[in-house]
Amino acid sequence: MREEITFHRIAYIRTDFPDKFGIPRQSGLAKVRGKIIFEEKYRSKEAVRGLDEYTHLWLLWEFSDSAADGWSPTVRPPRLGGNERVGVFATRSPYRPNPIGLSCVRLDAVEINGKLGPVLSVTGADLMDGTPIYDIKPYLPYVDSHPEAEGGFSDKVKEYRLPVIVPDECRELFDSEQMKVLEEVLSQDPRPAYHNDPERIYGMTYAGKEVKFRAEGGKIVVVRCETLKSDRYSSADS
C-alpha cells in the first residue's frame, strides 16, 4: 500500500473573504457566494455534464493558509471556550495530518465562460478566496443525509448567535446581500472564544472593506468600516 499519493488542484474558489479571520466556521452557516474556477487542464464541459441536475455539492479542499503549521493530536475548539482539548479527529480543525477540508455548498448555476470554461456558482461557502479545490462530488440526499445523527459537543453550541449592531454609515458601503452575509458572519462571533476584552477592537476584511468591531454586552458592535485601497480578492477571472 502506498504511503503517499499526489493530489492535483483541479480548481480554486473566488469569495469575498481574502483572509481566514471572519470566514464562517462551517459551510452553510452564512449565504456566502462563491465561484469555482477550474484549472486550465480541467476546463472541460464534459467533466461537468449532468452536474446541474444536483442542488448541492461536496467540496474537498486544502487548508492552504494553515498547512505549514503542522498538526496536533489534540486541539482546542473555539466553541468550547478555547481551553478544553479534544482529539483532532473529533473536530474539523485545520491542524490535521493532511490539511483537507470538506464543505457542502448549494449549486446555484453551471455557467460556460468562453475563457474559463465551466464556472460553478455556489452559496454557503466557508472558504477563503483562492482556496485550492481537489475534488467536487454531488451531494446525494438519500445516502448523505442522516437526520438522526448526533453532533457531539457541537450540538451544544449550534444555535449560538449574538445580536449585531451596524451603524448606517457602514451599511451604505455594502449592497443588501453583502450586508446580510456580514451580519450572519458577525452574529456567529468570529473572535477566539477565550478573548473577552470588551474594549478590544477586531478587524476583518470582507468584500473589499475593512470591518472593525468589538463585543460588548452580549452583542457584536461594528465601530467603523473602511474601503480598502486595493481590492485583494478581485481578479480578472472572478
JSON list of N, CA, C and O in Angstrom, two decimals, residues 56-105:
[
{"chain": "A", "resi": 56, "resn": "HIS", "atom": "N", "xyz": [-26.82, 20.45, -4.52]},
{"chain": "A", "resi": 56, "resn": "HIS", "atom": "CA", "xyz": [-25.73, 20.66, -3.57]},
{"chain": "A", "resi": 56, "resn": "HIS", "atom": "C", "xyz": [-24.50, 19.83, -3.97]},
{"chain": "A", "resi": 56, "resn": "HIS", "atom": "O", "xyz": [-24.63, 18.78, -4.62]},
{"chain": "A", "resi": 57, "resn": "LEU", "atom": "N", "xyz": [-23.34, 20.31, -3.53]},
{"chain": "A", "resi": 57, "resn": "LEU", "atom": "CA", "xyz": [-22.08, 19.67, -3.85]},
{"chain": "A", "resi": 57, "resn": "LEU", "atom": "C", "xyz": [-21.23, 19.50, -2.59]},
{"chain": "A", "resi": 57, "resn": "LEU", "atom": "O", "xyz": [-21.32, 20.29, -1.65]},
{"chain": "A", "resi": 58, "resn": "TRP", "atom": "N", "xyz": [-20.38, 18.48, -2.61]},
{"chain": "A", "resi": 58, "resn": "TRP", "atom": "CA", "xyz": [-19.31, 18.35, -1.64]},
{"chain": "A", "resi": 58, "resn": "TRP", "atom": "C", "xyz": [-18.03, 18.90, -2.28]},
{"chain": "A", "resi": 58, "resn": "TRP", "atom": "O", "xyz": [-17.71, 18.57, -3.42]},
{"chain": "A", "resi": 59, "resn": "LEU", "atom": "N", "xyz": [-17.32, 19.72, -1.54]},
{"chain": "A", "resi": 59, "resn": "LEU", "atom": "CA", "xyz": [-16.02, 20.21, -1.98]},
{"chain": "A", "resi": 59, "resn": "LEU", "atom": "C", "xyz": [-14.94, 19.66, -1.05]},
{"chain": "A", "resi": 59, "resn": "LEU", "atom": "O", "xyz": [-15.07, 19.73, 0.17]},
{"chain": "A", "resi": 60, "resn": "LEU", "atom": "N", "xyz": [-13.90, 19.11, -1.65]},
{"chain": "A", "resi": 60, "resn": "LEU", "atom": "CA", "xyz": [-12.72, 18.71, -0.89]},
{"chain": "A", "resi": 60, "resn": "LEU", "atom": "C", "xyz": [-11.60, 19.68, -1.24]},
{"chain": "A", "resi": 60, "resn": "LEU", "atom": "O", "xyz": [-11.29, 19.86, -2.42]},
{"chain": "A", "resi": 61, "resn": "TRP", "atom": "N", "xyz": [-11.03, 20.32, -0.23]},
{"chain": "A", "resi": 61, "resn": "TRP", "atom": "CA", "xyz": [-10.13, 21.42, -0.47]},
{"chain": "A", "resi": 61, "resn": "TRP", "atom": "C", "xyz": [-9.00, 21.43, 0.54]},
{"chain": "A", "resi": 61, "resn": "TRP", "atom": "O", "xyz": [-8.98, 20.62, 1.48]},
{"chain": "A", "resi": 62, "resn": "GLU", "atom": "N", "xyz": [-8.06, 22.33, 0.36]},
{"chain": "A", "resi": 62, "resn": "GLU", "atom": "CA", "xyz": [-6.89, 22.39, 1.23]},
{"chain": "A", "resi": 62, "resn": "GLU", "atom": "C", "xyz": [-6.95, 23.59, 2.18]},
{"chain": "A", "resi": 62, "resn": "GLU", "atom": "O", "xyz": [-7.29, 24.70, 1.76]},
{"chain": "A", "resi": 63, "resn": "PHE", "atom": "N", "xyz": [-6.63, 23.34, 3.45]},
{"chain": "A", "resi": 63, "resn": "PHE", "atom": "CA", "xyz": [-6.45, 24.44, 4.39]},
{"chain": "A", "resi": 63, "resn": "PHE", "atom": "C", "xyz": [-5.11, 25.11, 4.04]},
{"chain": "A", "resi": 63, "resn": "PHE", "atom": "O", "xyz": [-4.12, 24.98, 4.76]},
{"chain": "A", "resi": 64, "resn": "SER", "atom": "N", "xyz": [-5.09, 25.81, 2.93]},
{"chain": "A", "resi": 64, "resn": "SER", "atom": "CA", "xyz": [-3.84, 26.32, 2.39]},
{"chain": "A", "resi": 64, "resn": "SER", "atom": "C", "xyz": [-3.15, 27.32, 3.29]},
{"chain": "A", "resi": 64, "resn": "SER", "atom": "O", "xyz": [-1.92, 27.44, 3.28]},
{"chain": "A", "resi": 65, "resn": "ASP", "atom": "N", "xyz": [-3.91, 28.03, 4.10]},
{"chain": "A", "resi": 65, "resn": "ASP", "atom": "CA", "xyz": [-3.33, 29.05, 4.96]},
{"chain": "A", "resi": 65, "resn": "ASP", "atom": "C", "xyz": [-2.82, 28.47, 6.27]},
{"chain": "A", "resi": 65, "resn": "ASP", "atom": "O", "xyz": [-2.18, 29.17, 7.04]},
{"chain": "A", "resi": 66, "resn": "SER", "atom": "N", "xyz": [-3.14, 27.19, 6.52]},
{"chain": "A", "resi": 66, "resn": "SER", "atom": "CA", "xyz": [-2.73, 26.56, 7.78]},
{"chain": "A", "resi": 66, "resn": "SER", "atom": "C", "xyz": [-1.84, 25.35, 7.56]},
{"chain": "A", "resi": 66, "resn": "SER", "atom": "O", "xyz": [-1.32, 24.79, 8.53]},
{"chain": "A", "resi": 67, "resn": "ALA", "atom": "N", "xyz": [-1.65, 24.94, 6.31]},
{"chain": "A", "resi": 67, "resn": "ALA", "atom": "CA", "xyz": [-0.93, 23.70, 6.01]},
{"chain": "A", "resi": 67, "resn": "ALA", "atom": "C", "xyz": [0.48, 23.68, 6.59]},
{"chain": "A", "resi": 67, "resn": "ALA", "atom": "O", "xyz": [0.96, 22.64, 7.07]},
{"chain": "A", "resi": 68, "resn": "ALA", "atom": "N", "xyz": [1.15, 24.82, 6.57]},
{"chain": "A", "resi": 68, "resn": "ALA", "atom": "CA", "xyz": [2.53, 24.87, 7.03]},
{"chain": "A", "resi": 68, "resn": "ALA", "atom": "C", "xyz": [2.64, 24.81, 8.55]},
{"chain": "A", "resi": 68, "resn": "ALA", "atom": "O", "xyz": [3.74, 24.63, 9.09]},
{"chain": "A", "resi": 69, "resn": "ASP", "atom": "N", "xyz": [1.53, 24.93, 9.26]},
{"chain": "A", "resi": 69, "resn": "ASP", "atom": "CA", "xyz": [1.56, 24.95, 10.72]},
{"chain": "A", "resi": 69, "resn": "ASP", "atom": "C", "xyz": [1.64, 23.56, 11.33]},
{"chain": "A", "resi": 69, "resn": "ASP", "atom": "O", "xyz": [1.80, 23.42, 12.55]},
{"chain": "A", "resi": 70, "resn": "GLY", "atom": "N", "xyz": [1.52, 22.52, 10.51]},
{"chain": "A", "resi": 70, "resn": "GLY", "atom": "CA", "xyz": [1.59, 21.16, 11.02]},
{"chain": "A", "resi": 70, "resn": "GLY", "atom": "C", "xyz": [0.30, 20.72, 11.69]},
{"chain": "A", "resi": 70, "resn": "GLY", "atom": "O", "xyz": [-0.73, 21.38, 11.58]},
{"chain": "A", "resi": 71, "resn": "TRP", "atom": "N", "xyz": [0.36, 19.59, 12.42]},
{"chain": "A", "resi": 71, "resn": "TRP", "atom": "CA", "xyz": [-0.84, 19.06, 13.02]},
{"chain": "A", "resi": 71, "resn": "TRP", "atom": "C", "xyz": [-0.61, 18.80, 14.51]},
{"chain": "A", "resi": 71, "resn": "TRP", "atom": "O", "xyz": [0.51, 18.79, 14.99]},
{"chain": "A", "resi": 72, "resn": "SER", "atom": "N", "xyz": [-1.71, 18.59, 15.21]},
{"chain": "A", "resi": 72, "resn": "SER", "atom": "CA", "xyz": [-1.65, 18.29, 16.64]},
{"chain": "A", "resi": 72, "resn": "SER", "atom": "C", "xyz": [-2.67, 17.21, 16.95]},
{"chain": "A", "resi": 72, "resn": "SER", "atom": "O", "xyz": [-3.78, 17.23, 16.41]},
{"chain": "A", "resi": 73, "resn": "PRO", "atom": "N", "xyz": [-2.34, 16.24, 17.80]},
{"chain": "A", "resi": 73, "resn": "PRO", "atom": "CA", "xyz": [-3.30, 15.18, 18.13]},
{"chain": "A", "resi": 73, "resn": "PRO", "atom": "C", "xyz": [-4.51, 15.69, 18.90]},
{"chain": "A", "resi": 73, "resn": "PRO", "atom": "O", "xyz": [-5.57, 15.08, 18.87]},
{"chain": "A", "resi": 74, "resn": "THR", "atom": "N", "xyz": [-4.35, 16.81, 19.61]},
{"chain": "A", "resi": 74, "resn": "THR", "atom": "CA", "xyz": [-5.49, 17.43, 20.29]},
{"chain": "A", "resi": 74, "resn": "THR", "atom": "C", "xyz": [-5.54, 18.90, 19.91]},
{"chain": "A", "resi": 74, "resn": "THR", "atom": "O", "xyz": [-4.51, 19.53, 19.63]},
{"chain": "A", "resi": 75, "resn": "VAL", "atom": "N", "xyz": [-6.74, 19.44, 19.88]},
{"chain": "A", "resi": 75, "resn": "VAL", "atom": "CA", "xyz": [-6.93, 20.85, 19.54]},
{"chain": "A", "resi": 75, "resn": "VAL", "atom": "C", "xyz": [-7.94, 21.45, 20.52]},
{"chain": "A", "resi": 75, "resn": "VAL", "atom": "O", "xyz": [-8.61, 20.73, 21.26]},
{"chain": "A", "resi": 76, "resn": "ARG", "atom": "N", "xyz": [-8.05, 22.78, 20.49]},
{"chain": "A", "resi": 76, "resn": "ARG", "atom": "CA", "xyz": [-8.97, 23.49, 21.39]},
{"chain": "A", "resi": 76, "resn": "ARG", "atom": "C", "xyz": [-10.06, 24.16, 20.56]},
{"chain": "A", "resi": 76, "resn": "ARG", "atom": "O", "xyz": [-9.86, 25.26, 20.05]},
{"chain": "A", "resi": 77, "resn": "PRO", "atom": "N", "xyz": [-11.18, 23.50, 20.38]},
{"chain": "A", "resi": 77, "resn": "PRO", "atom": "CA", "xyz": [-12.26, 24.09, 19.59]},
{"chain": "A", "resi": 77, "resn": "PRO", "atom": "C", "xyz": [-12.70, 25.44, 20.13]},
{"chain": "A", "resi": 77, "resn": "PRO", "atom": "O", "xyz": [-12.93, 25.58, 21.34]},
{"chain": "A", "resi": 78, "resn": "PRO", "atom": "N", "xyz": [-12.83, 26.46, 19.29]},
{"chain": "A", "resi": 78, "resn": "PRO", "atom": "CA", "xyz": [-13.23, 27.79, 19.76]},
{"chain": "A", "resi": 78, "resn": "PRO", "atom": "C", "xyz": [-14.55, 27.78, 20.51]},
{"chain": "A", "resi": 78, "resn": "PRO", "atom": "O", "xyz": [-14.73, 28.51, 21.48]},
{"chain": "A", "resi": 79, "resn": "ARG", "atom": "N", "xyz": [-15.50, 26.96, 20.06]},
{"chain": "A", "resi": 79, "resn": "ARG", "atom": "CA", "xyz": [-16.82, 26.96, 20.69]},
{"chain": "A", "resi": 79, "resn": "ARG", "atom": "C", "xyz": [-16.84, 26.29, 22.05]},
{"chain": "A", "resi": 79, "resn": "ARG", "atom": "O", "xyz": [-17.85, 26.32, 22.75]},
{"chain": "A", "resi": 80, "resn": "LEU", "atom": "N", "xyz": [-15.73, 25.66, 22.46]},
{"chain": "A", "resi": 80, "resn": "LEU", "atom": "CA", "xyz": [-15.63, 25.14, 23.82]},
{"chain": "A", "resi": 80, "resn": "LEU", "atom": "C", "xyz": [-14.84, 26.08, 24.70]},
{"chain": "A", "resi": 80, "resn": "LEU", "atom": "O", "xyz": [-14.32, 25.69, 25.75]},
{"chain": "A", "resi": 81, "resn": "GLY", "atom": "N", "xyz": [-14.72, 27.33, 24.26]},
{"chain": "A", "resi": 81, "resn": "GLY", "atom": "CA", "xyz": [-14.05, 28.34, 25.05]},
{"chain": "A", "resi": 81, "resn": "GLY", "atom": "C", "xyz": [-12.56, 28.45, 24.79]},
{"chain": "A", "resi": 81, "resn": "GLY", "atom": "O", "xyz": [-11.88, 29.30, 25.37]},
{"chain": "A", "resi": 82, "resn": "GLY", "atom": "N", "xyz": [-12.03, 27.58, 23.93]},
{"chain": "A", "resi": 82, "resn": "GLY", "atom": "CA", "xyz": [-10.62, 27.64, 23.61]},
{"chain": "A", "resi": 82, "resn": "GLY", "atom": "C", "xyz": [-9.71, 27.10, 24.68]},
{"chain": "A", "resi": 82, "resn": "GLY", "atom": "O", "xyz": [-8.49, 27.23, 24.59]},
{"chain": "A", "resi": 83, "resn": "ASN", "atom": "N", "xyz": [-10.27, 26.45, 25.70]},
{"chain": "A", "resi": 83, "resn": "ASN", "atom": "CA", "xyz": [-9.46, 25.92, 26.80]},
{"chain": "A", "resi": 83, "resn": "ASN", "atom": "C", "xyz": [-9.54, 24.40, 26.89]},
{"chain": "A", "resi": 83, "resn": "ASN", "atom": "O", "xyz": [-8.59, 23.76, 27.34]},
{"chain": "A", "resi": 84, "resn": "GLU", "atom": "N", "xyz": [-10.65, 23.83, 26.50]},
{"chain": "A", "resi": 84, "resn": "GLU", "atom": "CA", "xyz": [-10.82, 22.38, 26.60]},
{"chain": "A", "resi": 84, "resn": "GLU", "atom": "C", "xyz": [-10.27, 21.70, 25.34]},
{"chain": "A", "resi": 84, "resn": "GLU", "atom": "O", "xyz": [-10.59, 22.10, 24.22]},
{"chain": "A", "resi": 85, "resn": "ARG", "atom": "N", "xyz": [-9.45, 20.69, 25.54]},
{"chain": "A", "resi": 85, "resn": "ARG", "atom": "CA", "xyz": [-8.86, 19.97, 24.42]},
{"chain": "A", "resi": 85, "resn": "ARG", "atom": "C", "xyz": [-9.65, 18.71, 24.08]},
{"chain": "A", "resi": 85, "resn": "ARG", "atom": "O", "xyz": [-10.11, 18.00, 24.97]},
{"chain": "A", "resi": 86, "resn": "VAL", "atom": "N", "xyz": [-9.78, 18.45, 22.80]},
{"chain": "A", "resi": 86, "resn": "VAL", "atom": "CA", "xyz": [-10.38, 17.21, 22.31]},
{"chain": "A", "resi": 86, "resn": "VAL", "atom": "C", "xyz": [-9.50, 16.70, 21.18]},
{"chain": "A", "resi": 86, "resn": "VAL", "atom": "O", "xyz": [-8.64, 17.41, 20.64]},
{"chain": "A", "resi": 87, "resn": "GLY", "atom": "N", "xyz": [-9.71, 15.45, 20.77]},
{"chain": "A", "resi": 87, "resn": "GLY", "atom": "CA", "xyz": [-8.92, 14.86, 19.70]},
{"chain": "A", "resi": 87, "resn": "GLY", "atom": "C", "xyz": [-9.18, 15.54, 18.37]},
{"chain": "A", "resi": 87, "resn": "GLY", "atom": "O", "xyz": [-10.32, 15.91, 18.07]},
{"chain": "A", "resi": 88, "resn": "VAL", "atom": "N", "xyz": [-8.14, 15.70, 17.58]},
{"chain": "A", "resi": 88, "resn": "VAL", "atom": "CA", "xyz": [-8.28, 16.41, 16.31]},
{"chain": "A", "resi": 88, "resn": "VAL", "atom": "C", "xyz": [-9.31, 15.74, 15.40]},
{"chain": "A", "resi": 88, "resn": "VAL", "atom": "O", "xyz": [-10.02, 16.40, 14.65]},
{"chain": "A", "resi": 89, "resn": "PHE", "atom": "N", "xyz": [-9.44, 14.41, 15.51]},
{"chain": "A", "resi": 89, "resn": "PHE", "atom": "CA", "xyz": [-10.38, 13.71, 14.64]},
{"chain": "A", "resi": 89, "resn": "PHE", "atom": "C", "xyz": [-11.82, 13.81, 15.15]},
{"chain": "A", "resi": 89, "resn": "PHE", "atom": "O", "xyz": [-12.75, 13.32, 14.50]},
{"chain": "A", "resi": 90, "resn": "ALA", "atom": "N", "xyz": [-12.00, 14.45, 16.31]},
{"chain": "A", "resi": 90, "resn": "ALA", "atom": "CA", "xyz": [-13.35, 14.74, 16.81]},
{"chain": "A", "resi": 90, "resn": "ALA", "atom": "C", "xyz": [-13.75, 16.17, 16.46]},
{"chain": "A", "resi": 90, "resn": "ALA", "atom": "O", "xyz": [-14.76, 16.66, 16.95]},
{"chain": "A", "resi": 91, "resn": "THR", "atom": "N", "xyz": [-12.95, 16.82, 15.63]},
{"chain": "A", "resi": 91, "resn": "THR", "atom": "CA", "xyz": [-13.21, 18.21, 15.26]},
{"chain": "A", "resi": 91, "resn": "THR", "atom": "C", "xyz": [-13.01, 18.38, 13.75]},
{"chain": "A", "resi": 91, "resn": "THR", "atom": "O", "xyz": [-12.61, 17.46, 13.05]},
{"chain": "A", "resi": 92, "resn": "ARG", "atom": "N", "xyz": [-13.27, 19.61, 13.30]},
{"chain": "A", "resi": 92, "resn": "ARG", "atom": "CA", "xyz": [-12.96, 19.97, 11.92]},
{"chain": "A", "resi": 92, "resn": "ARG", "atom": "C", "xyz": [-11.83, 21.00, 11.88]},
{"chain": "A", "resi": 92, "resn": "ARG", "atom": "O", "xyz": [-11.76, 21.82, 10.97]},
{"chain": "A", "resi": 93, "resn": "SER", "atom": "N", "xyz": [-10.97, 20.93, 12.84]},
{"chain": "A", "resi": 93, "resn": "SER", "atom": "CA", "xyz": [-9.82, 21.82, 12.94]},
{"chain": "A", "resi": 93, "resn": "SER", "atom": "C", "xyz": [-8.95, 21.73, 11.68]},
{"chain": "A", "resi": 93, "resn": "SER", "atom": "O", "xyz": [-8.80, 20.65, 11.10]},
{"chain": "A", "resi": 94, "resn": "PRO", "atom": "N", "xyz": [-8.33, 22.84, 11.27]},
{"chain": "A", "resi": 94, "resn": "PRO", "atom": "CA", "xyz": [-7.42, 22.80, 10.12]},
{"chain": "A", "resi": 94, "resn": "PRO", "atom": "C", "xyz": [-6.09, 22.15, 10.43]},
{"chain": "A", "resi": 94, "resn": "PRO", "atom": "O", "xyz": [-5.33, 21.82, 9.50]},
{"chain": "A", "resi": 95, "resn": "TYR", "atom": "N", "xyz": [-5.76, 21.95, 11.71]},
{"chain": "A", "resi": 95, "resn": "TYR", "atom": "CA", "xyz": [-4.44, 21.43, 12.08]},
{"chain": "A", "resi": 95, "resn": "TYR", "atom": "C", "xyz": [-4.46, 19.90, 12.09]},
{"chain": "A", "resi": 95, "resn": "TYR", "atom": "O", "xyz": [-4.40, 19.26, 13.14]},
{"chain": "A", "resi": 96, "resn": "ARG", "atom": "N", "xyz": [-4.50, 19.32, 10.90]},
{"chain": "A", "resi": 96, "resn": "ARG", "atom": "CA", "xyz": [-4.69, 17.90, 10.70]},
{"chain": "A", "resi": 96, "resn": "ARG", "atom": "C", "xyz": [-3.45, 17.28, 10.05]},
{"chain": "A", "resi": 96, "resn": "ARG", "atom": "O", "xyz": [-2.64, 18.00, 9.44]},
{"chain": "A", "resi": 97, "resn": "PRO", "atom": "N", "xyz": [-3.29, 15.95, 10.15]},
{"chain": "A", "resi": 97, "resn": "PRO", "atom": "CA", "xyz": [-2.16, 15.32, 9.45]},
{"chain": "A", "resi": 97, "resn": "PRO", "atom": "C", "xyz": [-2.15, 15.64, 7.95]},
{"chain": "A", "resi": 97, "resn": "PRO", "atom": "O", "xyz": [-1.09, 15.91, 7.37]},
{"chain": "A", "resi": 98, "resn": "ASN", "atom": "N", "xyz": [-3.32, 15.62, 7.35]},
{"chain": "A", "resi": 98, "resn": "ASN", "atom": "CA", "xyz": [-3.48, 16.07, 5.97]},
{"chain": "A", "resi": 98, "resn": "ASN", "atom": "C", "xyz": [-4.45, 17.24, 6.01]},
{"chain": "A", "resi": 98, "resn": "ASN", "atom": "O", "xyz": [-5.61, 17.07, 6.40]},
{"chain": "A", "resi": 99, "resn": "PRO", "atom": "N", "xyz": [-4.03, 18.44, 5.63]},
{"chain": "A", "resi": 99, "resn": "PRO", "atom": "CA", "xyz": [-4.86, 19.64, 5.79]},
{"chain": "A", "resi": 99, "resn": "PRO", "atom": "C", "xyz": [-5.99, 19.72, 4.77]},
{"chain": "A", "resi": 99, "resn": "PRO", "atom": "O", "xyz": [-6.03, 20.61, 3.92]},
{"chain": "A", "resi": 100, "resn": "ILE", "atom": "N", "xyz": [-6.92, 18.76, 4.86]},
{"chain": "A", "resi": 100, "resn": "ILE", "atom": "CA", "xyz": [-8.01, 18.66, 3.89]},
{"chain": "A", "resi": 100, "resn": "ILE", "atom": "C", "xyz": [-9.32, 19.11, 4.54]},
{"chain": "A", "resi": 100, "resn": "ILE", "atom": "O", "xyz": [-9.68, 18.65, 5.63]},
{"chain": "A", "resi": 101, "resn": "GLY", "atom": "N", "xyz": [-10.03, 20.00, 3.87]},
{"chain": "A", "resi": 101, "resn": "GLY", "atom": "CA", "xyz": [-11.32, 20.46, 4.33]},
{"chain": "A", "resi": 101, "resn": "GLY", "atom": "C", "xyz": [-12.45, 19.85, 3.52]},
{"chain": "A", "resi": 101, "resn": "GLY", "atom": "O", "xyz": [-12.25, 19.41, 2.38]},
{"chain": "A", "resi": 102, "resn": "LEU", "atom": "N", "xyz": [-13.62, 19.80, 4.12]},
{"chain": "A", "resi": 102, "resn": "LEU", "atom": "CA", "xyz": [-14.81, 19.24, 3.48]},
{"chain": "A", "resi": 102, "resn": "LEU", "atom": "C", "xyz": [-15.96, 20.21, 3.69]},
{"chain": "A", "resi": 102, "resn": "LEU", "atom": "O", "xyz": [-16.26, 20.58, 4.82]},
{"chain": "A", "resi": 103, "resn": "SER", "atom": "N", "xyz": [-16.60, 20.62, 2.61]},
{"chain": "A", "resi": 103, "resn": "SER", "atom": "CA", "xyz": [-17.71, 21.57, 2.71]},
{"chain": "A", "resi": 103, "resn": "SER", "atom": "C", "xyz": [-18.85, 21.14, 1.80]},
{"chain": "A", "resi": 103, "resn": "SER", "atom": "O", "xyz": [-18.63, 20.62, 0.70]},
{"chain": "A", "resi": 104, "resn": "CYS", "atom": "N", "xyz": [-20.06, 21.39, 2.28]},
{"chain": "A", "resi": 104, "resn": "CYS", "atom": "CA", "xyz": [-21.24, 21.17, 1.47]},
{"chain": "A", "resi": 104, "resn": "CYS", "atom": "C", "xyz": [-21.80, 22.54, 1.07]},
{"chain": "A", "resi": 104, "resn": "CYS", "atom": "O", "xyz": [-22.07, 23.37, 1.94]},
{"chain": "A", "resi": 105, "resn": "VAL", "atom": "N", "xyz": [-21.94, 22.78, -0.22]},
{"chain": "A", "resi": 105, "resn": "VAL", "atom": "CA", "xyz": [-22.43, 24.07, -0.70]},
{"chain": "A", "resi": 105, "resn": "VAL", "atom": "C", "xyz": [-23.61, 23.86, -1.64]},
{"chain": "A", "resi": 105, "resn": "VAL", "atom": "O", "xyz": [-23.78, 22.77, -2.22]}
]
